[in-house]
Amino acid sequence: MIATVRQDVRPEGPGGDRRRAEARKAGENPNLATRLARIAAQLLILVFFAPAIAILFYAVVPPPVTPLMLIRAVEGYGISKDWQPLARISPNLQRAVIAAEDAKFCSHGGFDWEAVDTAIERYREGGYLLGASTISMQTSKNLFLWPGRTFIRKGGEAYITVWLEALLSKKRILELYLNVIEFGPGIYGAEAAAQHYYGVSAAELTHGQAAELASVLPNPLRWRPGTRGRASTISARMNSVQLGTNGPCS
């Protein structure tokens, strides 16, 4: 008698045929990987172009608030600011900040490479990573980043500065700078500073007052106008800063 052998092809467990399940799972993994790769690529594109999109927005709209303002608010300082167009900010203050912070503002493309080399050399010799920050770089930092001296923050600052210089005029960059820069604890922009320290509008700042305001910019939380000898040096340099008829650098 020949015995008949039957192969059991019943489903293996409640999930159905094991081979079908494994094949289905193998087919899902590439799809999942593809979706994750697509999401990652979209995020990278967003991160790459996000500064440019925000800068185009700030080309026509005053920034409502900056990261530094929020950080200072958490630290217990208020937020005092009053946006003013550049035409309503004294030319004295415009010359003062250029003389104090960035004498080559009108001639560089966002970076003072000579100052950068000096800062790097100082860092290699054991000093701090500071200096070489142009008005464009400071504007980038104030609009989008946090205070600090790390390479990560500096790298982000440099990247945003490239977009800032590519998309905005020097006039708009200086206008943004003078409206968001920190002049004291909780005091941001030329108008708020002029009102707080001198009781006048930003348009009425004198040569001496402008030099005093610009003198506090390296350390606005500790320094006050009129308390640093640096103001006299800035005052002397202001005379060599020329403003165009239609704004700075024009």
CSV table of C-alpha atoms in Angstrom, one decimal:
chain,number,residue,atom,x,y,z
A,1,MET,CA,0.0,0.0,0.0
A,2,ILE,CA,1.3,3.5,-0.9
A,3,ALA,CA,0.9,6.0,1.8
A,4,THR,CA,-0.3,9.4,0.8
A,5,VAL,CA,1.6,12.4,2.2
A,6,ARG,CA,-0.2,15.7,2.5
A,7,GLN,CA,1.6,19.0,3.0
A,8,ASP,CA,0.0,21.3,5.5
A,9,VAL,CA,-0.5,24.7,3.8
A,10,ARG,CA,-2.8,26.2,6.3
A,11,PRO,CA,-2.1,29.8,7.5
A,12,GLU,CA,0.5,30.0,10.1
A,13,GLY,CA,-1.1,31.7,13.0
A,14,PRO,CA,-3.7,34.5,13.1
A,15,GLY,CA,-1.7,36.8,10.9
A,16,GLY,CA,-2.0,34.6,7.8
A,17,ASP,CA,0.7,33.0,5.7
A,18,ARG,CA,4.1,33.8,7.2
A,19,ARG,CA,5.8,34.2,3.9
A,20,ARG,CA,3.2,36.6,2.6
A,21,ALA,CA,3.6,38.6,5.8
A,22,GLU,CA,7.3,38.7,5.5
A,23,ALA,CA,7.1,39.7,1.9
A,24,ARG,CA,4.6,42.5,2.7
A,25,LYS,CA,6.9,43.7,5.5
A,26,ALA,CA,9.9,43.7,3.2
A,27,GLY,CA,7.9,45.8,0.8
A,28,GLU,CA,6.9,48.3,3.4
A,29,ASN,CA,10.4,49.1,4.7
A,30,PRO,CA,11.7,50.7,1.4
A,31,ASN,CA,8.5,52.8,1.3
A,32,LEU,CA,9.1,54.0,4.9
A,33,ALA,CA,12.7,54.8,4.2
A,34,THR,CA,11.7,56.7,1.1
A,35,ARG,CA,9.1,58.7,3.0
A,36,LEU,CA,11.6,59.5,5.8
A,37,ALA,CA,14.2,60.6,3.2
A,38,ARG,CA,11.7,62.8,1.6
A,39,ILE,CA,10.7,64.4,4.9
A,40,ALA,CA,14.4,64.9,5.8
A,41,ALA,CA,15.0,66.6,2.4
A,42,GLN,CA,12.0,68.9,2.8
A,43,LEU,CA,13.2,69.9,6.3
A,44,LEU,CA,16.7,70.7,5.0
A,45,ILE,CA,15.2,72.8,2.2
A,46,LEU,CA,13.1,74.6,4.7
A,47,VAL,CA,16.1,75.3,7.0
A,48,PHE,CA,18.1,76.4,4.0
A,49,PHE,CA,15.6,78.9,2.7
A,50,ALA,CA,13.8,79.9,5.9
A,51,PRO,CA,16.2,82.9,6.6
A,52,ALA,CA,15.7,84.1,3.1
A,53,ILE,CA,11.9,84.0,3.4
A,54,ALA,CA,12.0,85.8,6.7
A,55,ILE,CA,14.4,88.4,5.4
A,56,LEU,CA,12.2,89.1,2.4
A,57,PHE,CA,9.4,89.7,4.9
A,58,TYR,CA,11.5,92.0,6.9
A,59,ALA,CA,12.4,93.9,3.8
A,60,VAL,CA,9.0,95.6,4.0
A,61,VAL,CA,7.6,94.8,7.5
A,62,PRO,CA,9.2,95.8,10.9
A,63,PRO,CA,10.2,92.8,12.9
A,64,PRO,CA,7.6,92.4,15.7
A,65,VAL,CA,10.1,90.9,18.1
A,66,THR,CA,13.5,89.3,18.2
A,67,PRO,CA,15.0,86.3,20.0
A,68,LEU,CA,17.1,88.6,22.2
A,69,MET,CA,14.1,90.6,23.2
A,70,LEU,CA,12.3,87.4,24.3
A,71,ILE,CA,15.4,86.2,26.2
A,72,ARG,CA,15.8,89.4,28.0
A,73,ALA,CA,12.1,89.4,28.9
A,74,VAL,CA,12.5,86.0,30.5
A,75,GLU,CA,15.5,87.4,32.4
A,76,GLY,CA,13.3,90.0,33.9
A,77,TYR,CA,13.8,93.0,31.6
A,78,GLY,CA,10.9,94.6,29.8
A,79,ILE,CA,10.7,95.4,26.1
A,80,SER,CA,10.8,99.0,25.1
A,81,LYS,CA,10.9,99.7,21.4
A,82,ASP,CA,9.4,102.1,18.9
A,83,TRP,CA,10.1,101.5,15.2
A,84,GLN,CA,11.1,104.5,13.2
A,85,PRO,CA,12.1,104.7,9.5
A,86,LEU,CA,15.7,105.6,8.8
A,87,ALA,CA,14.6,109.1,7.7
A,88,ARG,CA,13.4,109.8,11.3
A,89,ILE,CA,16.7,108.7,12.9
A,90,SER,CA,19.3,111.3,13.2
A,91,PRO,CA,22.1,111.1,10.7
A,92,ASN,CA,24.4,111.7,13.7
A,93,LEU,CA,23.4,108.3,15.1
A,94,GLN,CA,23.8,106.7,11.7
A,95,ARG,CA,27.3,108.0,11.5
A,96,ALA,CA,28.1,107.1,15.1
A,97,VAL,CA,27.2,103.4,14.8
A,98,ILE,CA,29.1,103.1,11.6
A,99,ALA,CA,32.1,104.8,13.1
A,100,ALA,CA,31.9,102.7,16.3
A,101,GLU,CA,30.9,99.3,14.9
A,102,ASP,CA,31.7,99.0,11.2
A,103,ALA,CA,33.8,101.6,9.4
A,104,LYS,CA,33.8,99.5,6.2
A,105,PHE,CA,30.0,99.1,6.2
A,106,CYS,CA,29.5,100.6,2.8
A,107,SER,CA,32.4,98.8,1.1
A,108,HIS,CA,32.1,95.2,2.3
A,109,GLY,CA,29.6,92.5,1.3
A,110,GLY,CA,28.8,91.6,4.9
A,111,PHE,CA,32.2,90.5,6.2
A,112,ASP,CA,35.3,92.5,7.1
A,113,TRP,CA,37.8,89.8,6.2
A,114,GLU,CA,40.8,91.7,7.6
A,115,ALA,CA,39.0,91.9,11.0
A,116,VAL,CA,38.1,88.2,10.7
A,117,ASP,CA,41.7,87.2,10.3
A,118,THR,CA,42.7,89.3,13.3
A,119,ALA,CA,39.9,87.7,15.4
A,120,ILE,CA,41.0,84.2,14.4
A,121,GLU,CA,44.6,84.9,15.2
A,122,ARG,CA,43.6,86.3,18.6
A,123,TYR,CA,41.6,83.1,19.3
A,124,ARG,CA,44.5,80.9,18.3
A,125,GLU,CA,46.7,82.7,20.8
A,126,GLY,CA,44.3,81.8,23.6
A,127,GLY,CA,42.0,84.8,23.5
A,128,TYR,CA,38.2,84.9,23.2
A,129,LEU,CA,36.2,84.5,20.0
A,130,LEU,CA,35.1,88.0,19.6
A,131,GLY,CA,35.4,91.0,17.3
A,132,ALA,CA,35.1,91.2,13.5
A,133,SER,CA,31.3,91.5,13.7
A,134,THR,CA,30.0,93.9,11.1
A,135,ILE,CA,26.7,95.8,11.3
A,136,SER,CA,25.3,93.2,8.8
A,137,MET,CA,26.4,90.3,11.0
A,138,GLN,CA,25.0,92.0,14.1
A,139,THR,CA,21.7,92.6,12.4
A,140,SER,CA,21.6,88.9,11.4
A,141,LYS,CA,22.3,87.8,15.0
A,142,ASN,CA,19.8,90.2,16.5
A,143,LEU,CA,17.0,89.3,14.1
A,144,PHE,CA,17.3,85.5,14.2
A,145,LEU,CA,19.8,84.2,16.8
A,146,TRP,CA,20.8,84.2,20.4
A,147,PRO,CA,23.8,85.9,22.1
A,148,GLY,CA,26.9,83.8,22.5
A,149,ARG,CA,30.4,83.2,21.2
A,150,THR,CA,30.2,79.7,20.0
A,151,PHE,CA,31.3,78.5,16.5
A,152,ILE,CA,27.7,77.2,15.9
A,153,ARG,CA,26.2,80.6,16.5
A,154,LYS,CA,28.8,82.3,14.5
A,155,GLY,CA,28.3,79.9,11.6
A,156,GLY,CA,24.6,80.6,11.6
A,157,GLU,CA,25.3,84.3,11.8
A,158,ALA,CA,27.6,84.1,8.8
A,159,TYR,CA,25.1,82.1,6.8
A,160,ILE,CA,22.2,84.5,7.4
A,161,THR,CA,24.4,87.5,6.7
A,162,VAL,CA,25.0,86.1,3.1
A,163,TRP,CA,21.2,86.2,2.6
A,164,LEU,CA,20.9,89.6,4.3
A,165,GLU,CA,23.4,91.2,2.0
A,166,ALA,CA,22.0,89.5,-1.1
A,167,LEU,CA,18.4,90.5,-0.5
A,168,LEU,CA,18.5,93.9,1.2
A,169,SER,CA,20.0,97.2,0.5
A,170,LYS,CA,22.5,98.8,2.9
A,171,LYS,CA,19.9,101.4,3.8
A,172,ARG,CA,17.4,98.7,4.9
A,173,ILE,CA,20.1,96.8,6.8
A,174,LEU,CA,21.1,99.9,8.8
A,175,GLU,CA,17.4,100.7,9.3
A,176,LEU,CA,16.8,97.3,10.8
A,177,TYR,CA,19.9,97.5,12.9
A,178,LEU,CA,19.0,100.8,14.4
A,179,ASN,CA,15.6,99.6,15.3
A,180,VAL,CA,16.5,96.3,17.0
A,181,ILE,CA,19.9,96.9,18.5
A,182,GLU,CA,20.0,96.7,22.3
A,183,PHE,CA,21.0,100.1,23.9
A,184,GLY,CA,20.3,99.1,27.5
A,185,PRO,CA,18.4,96.6,29.7
A,186,GLY,CA,15.0,96.2,27.8
A,187,ILE,CA,15.7,99.1,25.5
A,188,TYR,CA,15.8,98.4,21.8
A,189,GLY,CA,16.2,100.7,18.9
A,190,ALA,CA,17.1,104.4,18.4
A,191,GLU,CA,13.8,105.9,19.4
A,192,ALA,CA,13.4,104.0,22.7
A,193,ALA,CA,17.0,104.8,23.6
A,194,ALA,CA,16.7,108.5,22.7
A,195,GLN,CA,13.6,108.9,24.7
A,196,HIS,CA,14.9,106.9,27.7
A,197,TYR,CA,18.3,108.6,28.0
A,198,TYR,CA,17.8,112.1,26.7
A,199,GLY,CA,14.0,112.7,26.5
A,200,VAL,CA,14.1,113.5,22.8
A,201,SER,CA,13.1,111.6,19.6
A,202,ALA,CA,15.7,109.7,17.6
A,203,ALA,CA,15.5,112.4,14.9
A,204,GLU,CA,16.7,115.0,17.4
A,205,LEU,CA,19.9,113.3,18.7
A,206,THR,CA,22.9,115.6,18.7
A,207,HIS,CA,26.4,114.7,17.6
A,208,GLY,CA,27.5,114.2,21.2
A,209,GLN,CA,24.4,112.2,22.2
A,210,ALA,CA,24.8,109.9,19.2
A,211,ALA,CA,28.4,109.2,20.1
A,212,GLU,CA,27.4,108.4,23.7
A,213,LEU,CA,24.7,106.0,22.6
A,214,ALA,CA,27.0,104.2,20.2
A,215,SER,CA,29.6,103.9,22.9
A,216,VAL,CA,27.5,101.4,24.9
A,217,LEU,CA,26.9,98.9,22.1
A,218,PRO,CA,29.6,96.5,23.0
A,219,ASN,CA,28.0,95.9,26.4
A,220,PRO,CA,24.6,97.6,26.7
A,221,LEU,CA,23.6,95.7,29.9
A,222,ARG,CA,26.5,97.3,31.9
A,223,TRP,CA,27.5,100.5,30.1
A,224,ARG,CA,25.5,103.7,30.1
A,225,PRO,CA,25.8,106.7,27.8
A,226,GLY,CA,28.3,109.3,29.0
A,227,THR,CA,30.2,106.9,31.3
A,228,ARG,CA,32.8,105.7,28.9
A,229,GLY,CA,35.7,107.6,27.4
A,230,ARG,CA,35.0,105.6,24.2
A,231,ALA,CA,32.4,108.2,23.2
A,232,SER,CA,35.1,110.9,22.4
A,233,THR,CA,36.9,108.5,20.1
A,234,ILE,CA,33.6,107.7,18.3
A,235,SER,CA,32.8,111.4,18.1
A,236,ALA,CA,36.1,112.1,16.3
A,237,ARG,CA,35.6,109.3,13.9
A,238,MET,CA,32.1,110.3,13.0
A,239,ASN,CA,33.3,113.3,11.0
A,240,SER,CA,34.9,110.9,8.4
A,241,VAL,CA,31.7,108.9,7.9
A,242,GLN,CA,29.8,110.2,4.8
A,243,LEU,CA,26.1,109.5,4.3
A,244,GLY,CA,24.6,109.6,0.8
A,245,THR,CA,21.7,111.8,-0.2
A,246,ASN,CA,19.3,108.9,-0.3
A,247,GLY,CA,20.7,107.0,2.7
A,248,PRO,CA,23.9,105.4,3.7
A,249,CYS,CA,26.2,104.1,0.9
A,250,SER,CA,24.2,105.7,-1.8
